[in-house]
PDB file of C-alpha atoms in Angstrom:
ATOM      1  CA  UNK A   1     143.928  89.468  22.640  1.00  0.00           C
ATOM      2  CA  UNK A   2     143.352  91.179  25.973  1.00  0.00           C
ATOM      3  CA  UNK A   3     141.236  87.876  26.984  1.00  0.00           C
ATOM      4  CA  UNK A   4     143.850  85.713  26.621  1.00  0.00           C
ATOM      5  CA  UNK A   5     146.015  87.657  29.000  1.00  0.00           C
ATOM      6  CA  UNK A   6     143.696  88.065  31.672  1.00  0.00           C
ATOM      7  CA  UNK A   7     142.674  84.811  31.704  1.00  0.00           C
ATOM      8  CA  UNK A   8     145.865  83.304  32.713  1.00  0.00           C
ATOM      9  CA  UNK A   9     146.173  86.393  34.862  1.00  0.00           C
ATOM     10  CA  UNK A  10     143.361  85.622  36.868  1.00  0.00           C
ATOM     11  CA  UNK A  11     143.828  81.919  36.822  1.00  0.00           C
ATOM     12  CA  UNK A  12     147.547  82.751  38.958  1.00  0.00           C
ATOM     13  CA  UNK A  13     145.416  85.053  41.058  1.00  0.00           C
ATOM     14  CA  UNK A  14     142.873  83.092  41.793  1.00  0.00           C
ATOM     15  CA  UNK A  15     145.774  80.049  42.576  1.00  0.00           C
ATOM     16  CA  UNK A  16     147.423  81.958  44.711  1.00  0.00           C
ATOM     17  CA  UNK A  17     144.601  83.109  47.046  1.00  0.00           C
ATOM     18  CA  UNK A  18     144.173  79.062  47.266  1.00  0.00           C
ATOM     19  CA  UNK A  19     147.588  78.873  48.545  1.00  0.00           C
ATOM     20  CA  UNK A  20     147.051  81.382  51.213  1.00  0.00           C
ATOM     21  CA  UNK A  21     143.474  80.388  52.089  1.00  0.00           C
ATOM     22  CA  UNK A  22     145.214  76.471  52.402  1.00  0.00           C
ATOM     23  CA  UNK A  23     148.256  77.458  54.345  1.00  0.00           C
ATOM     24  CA  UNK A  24     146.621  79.923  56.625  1.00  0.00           C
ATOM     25  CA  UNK A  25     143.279  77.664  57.814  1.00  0.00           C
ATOM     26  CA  UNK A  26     144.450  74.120  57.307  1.00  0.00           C
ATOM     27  CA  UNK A  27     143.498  72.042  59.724  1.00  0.00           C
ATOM     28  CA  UNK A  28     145.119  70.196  62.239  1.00  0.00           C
ATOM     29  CA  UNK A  29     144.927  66.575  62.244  1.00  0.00           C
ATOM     30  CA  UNK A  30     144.572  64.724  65.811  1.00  0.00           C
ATOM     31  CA  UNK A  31     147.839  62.344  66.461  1.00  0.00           C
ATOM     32  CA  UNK A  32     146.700  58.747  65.965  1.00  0.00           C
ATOM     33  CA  UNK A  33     145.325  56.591  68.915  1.00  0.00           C
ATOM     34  CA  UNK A  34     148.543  54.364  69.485  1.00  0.00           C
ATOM     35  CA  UNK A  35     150.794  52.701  72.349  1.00  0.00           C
ATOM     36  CA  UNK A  36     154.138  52.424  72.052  1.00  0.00           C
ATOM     37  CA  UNK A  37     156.169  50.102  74.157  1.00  0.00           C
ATOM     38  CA  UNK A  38     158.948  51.417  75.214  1.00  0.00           C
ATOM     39  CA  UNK A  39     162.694  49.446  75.113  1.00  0.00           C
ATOM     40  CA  UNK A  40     162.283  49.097  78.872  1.00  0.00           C
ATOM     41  CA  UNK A  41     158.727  47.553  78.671  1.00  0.00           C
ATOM     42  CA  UNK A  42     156.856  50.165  79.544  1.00  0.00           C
ATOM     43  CA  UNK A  43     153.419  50.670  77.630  1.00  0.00           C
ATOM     44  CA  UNK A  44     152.659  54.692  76.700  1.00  0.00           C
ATOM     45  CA  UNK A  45     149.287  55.320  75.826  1.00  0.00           C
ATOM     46  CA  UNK A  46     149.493  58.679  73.368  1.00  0.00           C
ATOM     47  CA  UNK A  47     145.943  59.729  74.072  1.00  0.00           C
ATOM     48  CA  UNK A  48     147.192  59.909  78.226  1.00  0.00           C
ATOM     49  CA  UNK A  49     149.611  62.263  77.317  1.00  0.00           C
ATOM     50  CA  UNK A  50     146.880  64.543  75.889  1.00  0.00           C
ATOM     51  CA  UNK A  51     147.276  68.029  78.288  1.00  0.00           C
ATOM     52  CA  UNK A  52     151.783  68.137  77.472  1.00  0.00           C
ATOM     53  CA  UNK A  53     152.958  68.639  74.310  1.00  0.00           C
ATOM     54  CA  UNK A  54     154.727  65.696  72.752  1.00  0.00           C
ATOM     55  CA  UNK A  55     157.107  65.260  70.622  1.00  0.00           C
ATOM     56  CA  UNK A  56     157.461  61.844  68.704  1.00  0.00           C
ATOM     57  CA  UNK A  57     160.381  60.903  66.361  1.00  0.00           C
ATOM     58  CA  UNK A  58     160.915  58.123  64.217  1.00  0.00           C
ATOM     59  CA  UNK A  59     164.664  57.210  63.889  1.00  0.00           C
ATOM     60  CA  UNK A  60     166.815  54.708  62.784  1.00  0.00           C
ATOM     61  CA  UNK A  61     170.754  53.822  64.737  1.00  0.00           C
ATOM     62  CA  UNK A  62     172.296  53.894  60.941  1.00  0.00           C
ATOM     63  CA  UNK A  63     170.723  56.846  60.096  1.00  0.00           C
ATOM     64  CA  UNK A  64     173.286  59.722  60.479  1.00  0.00           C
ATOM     65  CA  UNK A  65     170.983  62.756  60.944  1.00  0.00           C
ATOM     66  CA  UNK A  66     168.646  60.804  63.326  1.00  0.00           C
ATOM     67  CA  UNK A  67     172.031  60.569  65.681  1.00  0.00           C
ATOM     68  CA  UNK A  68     172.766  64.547  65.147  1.00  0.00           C
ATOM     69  CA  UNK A  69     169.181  65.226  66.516  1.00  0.00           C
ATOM     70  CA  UNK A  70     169.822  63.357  69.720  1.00  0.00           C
ATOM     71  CA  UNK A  71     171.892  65.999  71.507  1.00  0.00           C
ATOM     72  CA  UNK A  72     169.238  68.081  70.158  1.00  0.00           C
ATOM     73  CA  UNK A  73     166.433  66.451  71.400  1.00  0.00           C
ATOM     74  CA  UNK A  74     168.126  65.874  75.087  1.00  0.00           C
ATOM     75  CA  UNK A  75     168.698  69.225  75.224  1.00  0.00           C
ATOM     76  CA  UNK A  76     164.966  70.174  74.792  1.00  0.00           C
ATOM     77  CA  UNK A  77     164.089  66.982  77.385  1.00  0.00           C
ATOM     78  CA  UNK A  78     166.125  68.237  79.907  1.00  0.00           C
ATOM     79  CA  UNK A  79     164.735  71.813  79.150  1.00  0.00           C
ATOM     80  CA  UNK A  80     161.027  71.441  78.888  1.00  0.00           C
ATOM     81  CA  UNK A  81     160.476  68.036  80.429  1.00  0.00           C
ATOM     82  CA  UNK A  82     159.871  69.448  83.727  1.00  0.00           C
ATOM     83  CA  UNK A  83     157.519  71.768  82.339  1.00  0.00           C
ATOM     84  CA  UNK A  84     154.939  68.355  80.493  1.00  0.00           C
ATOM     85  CA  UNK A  85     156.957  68.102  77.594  1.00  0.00           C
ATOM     86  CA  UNK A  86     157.309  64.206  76.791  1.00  0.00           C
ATOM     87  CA  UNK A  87     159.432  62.753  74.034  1.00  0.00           C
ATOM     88  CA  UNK A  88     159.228  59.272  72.133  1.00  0.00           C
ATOM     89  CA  UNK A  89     161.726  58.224  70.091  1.00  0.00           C
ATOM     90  CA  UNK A  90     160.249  55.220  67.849  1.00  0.00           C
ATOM     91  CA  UNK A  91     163.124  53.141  66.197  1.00  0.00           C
ATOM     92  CA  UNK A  92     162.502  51.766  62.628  1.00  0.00           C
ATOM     93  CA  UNK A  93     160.707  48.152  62.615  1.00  0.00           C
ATOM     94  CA  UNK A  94     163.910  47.466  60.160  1.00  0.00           C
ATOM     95  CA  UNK A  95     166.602  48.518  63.598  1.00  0.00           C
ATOM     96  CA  UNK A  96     167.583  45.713  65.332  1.00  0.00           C
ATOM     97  CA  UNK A  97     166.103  45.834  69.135  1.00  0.00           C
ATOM     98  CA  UNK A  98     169.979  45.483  70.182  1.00  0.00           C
ATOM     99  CA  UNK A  99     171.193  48.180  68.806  1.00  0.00           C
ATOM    100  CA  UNK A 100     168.610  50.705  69.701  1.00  0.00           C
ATOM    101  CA  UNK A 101     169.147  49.358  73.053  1.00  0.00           C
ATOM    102  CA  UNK A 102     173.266  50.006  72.926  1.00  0.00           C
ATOM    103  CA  UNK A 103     172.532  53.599  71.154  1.00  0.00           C
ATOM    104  CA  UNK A 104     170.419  54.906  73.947  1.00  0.00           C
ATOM    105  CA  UNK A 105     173.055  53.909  76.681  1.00  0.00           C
ATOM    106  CA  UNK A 106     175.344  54.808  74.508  1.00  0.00           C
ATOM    107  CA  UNK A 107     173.753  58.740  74.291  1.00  0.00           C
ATOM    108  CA  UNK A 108     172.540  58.103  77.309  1.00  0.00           C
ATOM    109  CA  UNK A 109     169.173  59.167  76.390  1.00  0.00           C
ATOM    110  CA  UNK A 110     166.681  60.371  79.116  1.00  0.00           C
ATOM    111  CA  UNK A 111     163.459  60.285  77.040  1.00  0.00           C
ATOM    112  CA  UNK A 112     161.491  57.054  76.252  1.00  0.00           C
ATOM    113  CA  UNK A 113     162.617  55.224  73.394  1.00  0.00           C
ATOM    114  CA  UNK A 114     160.128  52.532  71.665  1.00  0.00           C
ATOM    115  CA  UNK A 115     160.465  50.010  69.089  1.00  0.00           C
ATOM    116  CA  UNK A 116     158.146  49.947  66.135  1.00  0.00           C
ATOM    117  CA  UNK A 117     158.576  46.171  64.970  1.00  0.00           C
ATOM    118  CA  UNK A 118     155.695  45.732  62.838  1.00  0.00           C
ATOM    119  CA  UNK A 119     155.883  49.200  61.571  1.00  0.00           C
ATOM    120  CA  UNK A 120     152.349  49.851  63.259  1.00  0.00           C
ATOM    121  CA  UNK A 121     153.060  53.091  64.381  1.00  0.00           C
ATOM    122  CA  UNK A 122     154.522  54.634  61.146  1.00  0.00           C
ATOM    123  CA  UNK A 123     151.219  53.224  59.596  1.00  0.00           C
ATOM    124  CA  UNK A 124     149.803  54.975  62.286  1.00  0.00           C
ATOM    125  CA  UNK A 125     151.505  58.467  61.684  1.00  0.00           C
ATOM    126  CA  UNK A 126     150.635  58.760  58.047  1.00  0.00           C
ATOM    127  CA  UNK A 127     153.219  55.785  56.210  1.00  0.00           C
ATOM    128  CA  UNK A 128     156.823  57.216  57.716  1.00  0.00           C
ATOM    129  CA  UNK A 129     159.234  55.619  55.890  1.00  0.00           C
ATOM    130  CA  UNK A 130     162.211  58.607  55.886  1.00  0.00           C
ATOM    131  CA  UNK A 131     164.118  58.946  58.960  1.00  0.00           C
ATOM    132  CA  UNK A 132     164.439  61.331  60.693  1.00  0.00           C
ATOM    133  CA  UNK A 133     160.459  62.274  61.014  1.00  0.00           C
ATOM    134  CA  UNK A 134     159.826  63.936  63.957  1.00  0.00           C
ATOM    135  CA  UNK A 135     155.913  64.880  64.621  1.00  0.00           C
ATOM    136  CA  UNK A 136     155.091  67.826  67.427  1.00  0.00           C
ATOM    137  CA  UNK A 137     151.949  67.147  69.245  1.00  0.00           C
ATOM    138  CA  UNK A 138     150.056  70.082  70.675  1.00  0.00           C
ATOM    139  CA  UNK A 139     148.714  69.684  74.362  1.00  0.00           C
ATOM    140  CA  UNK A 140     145.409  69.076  72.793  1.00  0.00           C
ATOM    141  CA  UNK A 141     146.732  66.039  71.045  1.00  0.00           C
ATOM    142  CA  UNK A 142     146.623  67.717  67.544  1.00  0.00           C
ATOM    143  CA  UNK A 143     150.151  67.221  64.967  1.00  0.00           C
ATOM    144  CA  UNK A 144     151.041  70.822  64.691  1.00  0.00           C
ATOM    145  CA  UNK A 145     154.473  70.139  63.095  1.00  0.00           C
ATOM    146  CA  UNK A 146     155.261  67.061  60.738  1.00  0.00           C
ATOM    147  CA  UNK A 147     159.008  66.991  59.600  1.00  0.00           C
ATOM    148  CA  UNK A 148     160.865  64.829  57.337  1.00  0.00           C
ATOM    149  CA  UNK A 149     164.273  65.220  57.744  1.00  0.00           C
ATOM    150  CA  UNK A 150     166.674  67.464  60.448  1.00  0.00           C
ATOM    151  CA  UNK A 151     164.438  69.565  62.353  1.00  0.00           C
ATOM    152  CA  UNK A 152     165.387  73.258  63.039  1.00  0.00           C
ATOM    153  CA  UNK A 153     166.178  73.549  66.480  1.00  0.00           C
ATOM    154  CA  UNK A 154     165.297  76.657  66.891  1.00  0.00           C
ATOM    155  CA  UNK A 155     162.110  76.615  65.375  1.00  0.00           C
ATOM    156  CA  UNK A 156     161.218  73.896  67.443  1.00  0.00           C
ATOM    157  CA  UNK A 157     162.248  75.493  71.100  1.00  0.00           C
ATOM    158  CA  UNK A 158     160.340  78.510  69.994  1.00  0.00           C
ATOM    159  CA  UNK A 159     157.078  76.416  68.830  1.00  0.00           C
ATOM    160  CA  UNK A 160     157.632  74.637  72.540  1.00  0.00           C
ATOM    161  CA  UNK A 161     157.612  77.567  74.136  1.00  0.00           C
ATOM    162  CA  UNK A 162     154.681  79.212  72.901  1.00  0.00           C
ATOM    163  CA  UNK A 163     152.589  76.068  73.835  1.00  0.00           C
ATOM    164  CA  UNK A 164     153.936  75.812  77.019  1.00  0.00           C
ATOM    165  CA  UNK A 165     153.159  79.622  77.853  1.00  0.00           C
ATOM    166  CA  UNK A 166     149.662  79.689  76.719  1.00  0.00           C
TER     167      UNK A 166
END
């Protein structure tokens, strides 16, 4: 009798320790070799930016939480920019060229904007299919933050911040 209960008992232990060991030393995984051409026709290379953190974000114009970011991610431009932080904003190979075009004079966006017409990029970044997915790159060109869906705000500006300092 007692072997059957410490056998699942040490089967949850033994799970859980996984979990920590995964969470706490996972490892990073370098952002992907890729250039995105931007709506004005200028060519980023994502390996030059390598030395700034970057923040890249896949977005759609019909996509309703993609357009409650953008104040969001202005705010953190105009903030951090000055300080290396770069921003790309990759529209959906599904979003017609015209109306990315009219959204970002519309919001008046600062940060580049790129199209992604053959969906190369979101191949590139792991499949993204769900907008918004917004990827943080550290200044050593590792993905330190992958999220699907809203970001938190917050969380982000603080994760900023700490690379920026140090």
């Amino acid at each position: 009798m007692k072997t059957k209960i410490l056998l699942p008992i040490l089967l949850i232990i033994g799970l859980i320790f996984s979990v920590i060991g995964f969470v706490k030393y996972k490892t990073l995984i370098p952002a992907p070799d890729v250039t995105f051409t931007t709506i004005t026709g200028k060519k980023i290379e994502l390996l030059n930016l390598i030395g700034n953190p970057v923040i890249v974000t896949f977005w759609a114009t019909d996509c309703a939480s993609c357009i409650k970011e953008v104040p969001h991610l202005i705010e953190l431009y105009k903030q951090f920019h000055s300080q290396g932080l770069e921003i790309i904003a990759v529209a959906m190979y599904y979003d017609p060229p015209n109306h990315v075009v009219e959204m970002t004079k519309a919001k008046q966006i600062p940060y580049h904007v790129a199209l992604d017409l053959r969906a190369k990029h979101a191949s590139a970044f792991g499949q993204v299919e769900l907008t918004p997915t917004t990827f943080l790159i550290s200044a050593t060109g590792d993905i330190i933050l992958q999220k699907t869906g809203e970001f938190n705000f917050a969380n982000i500006k603080q994760q900023l911040e700490n690379l920026l300092q140090g």
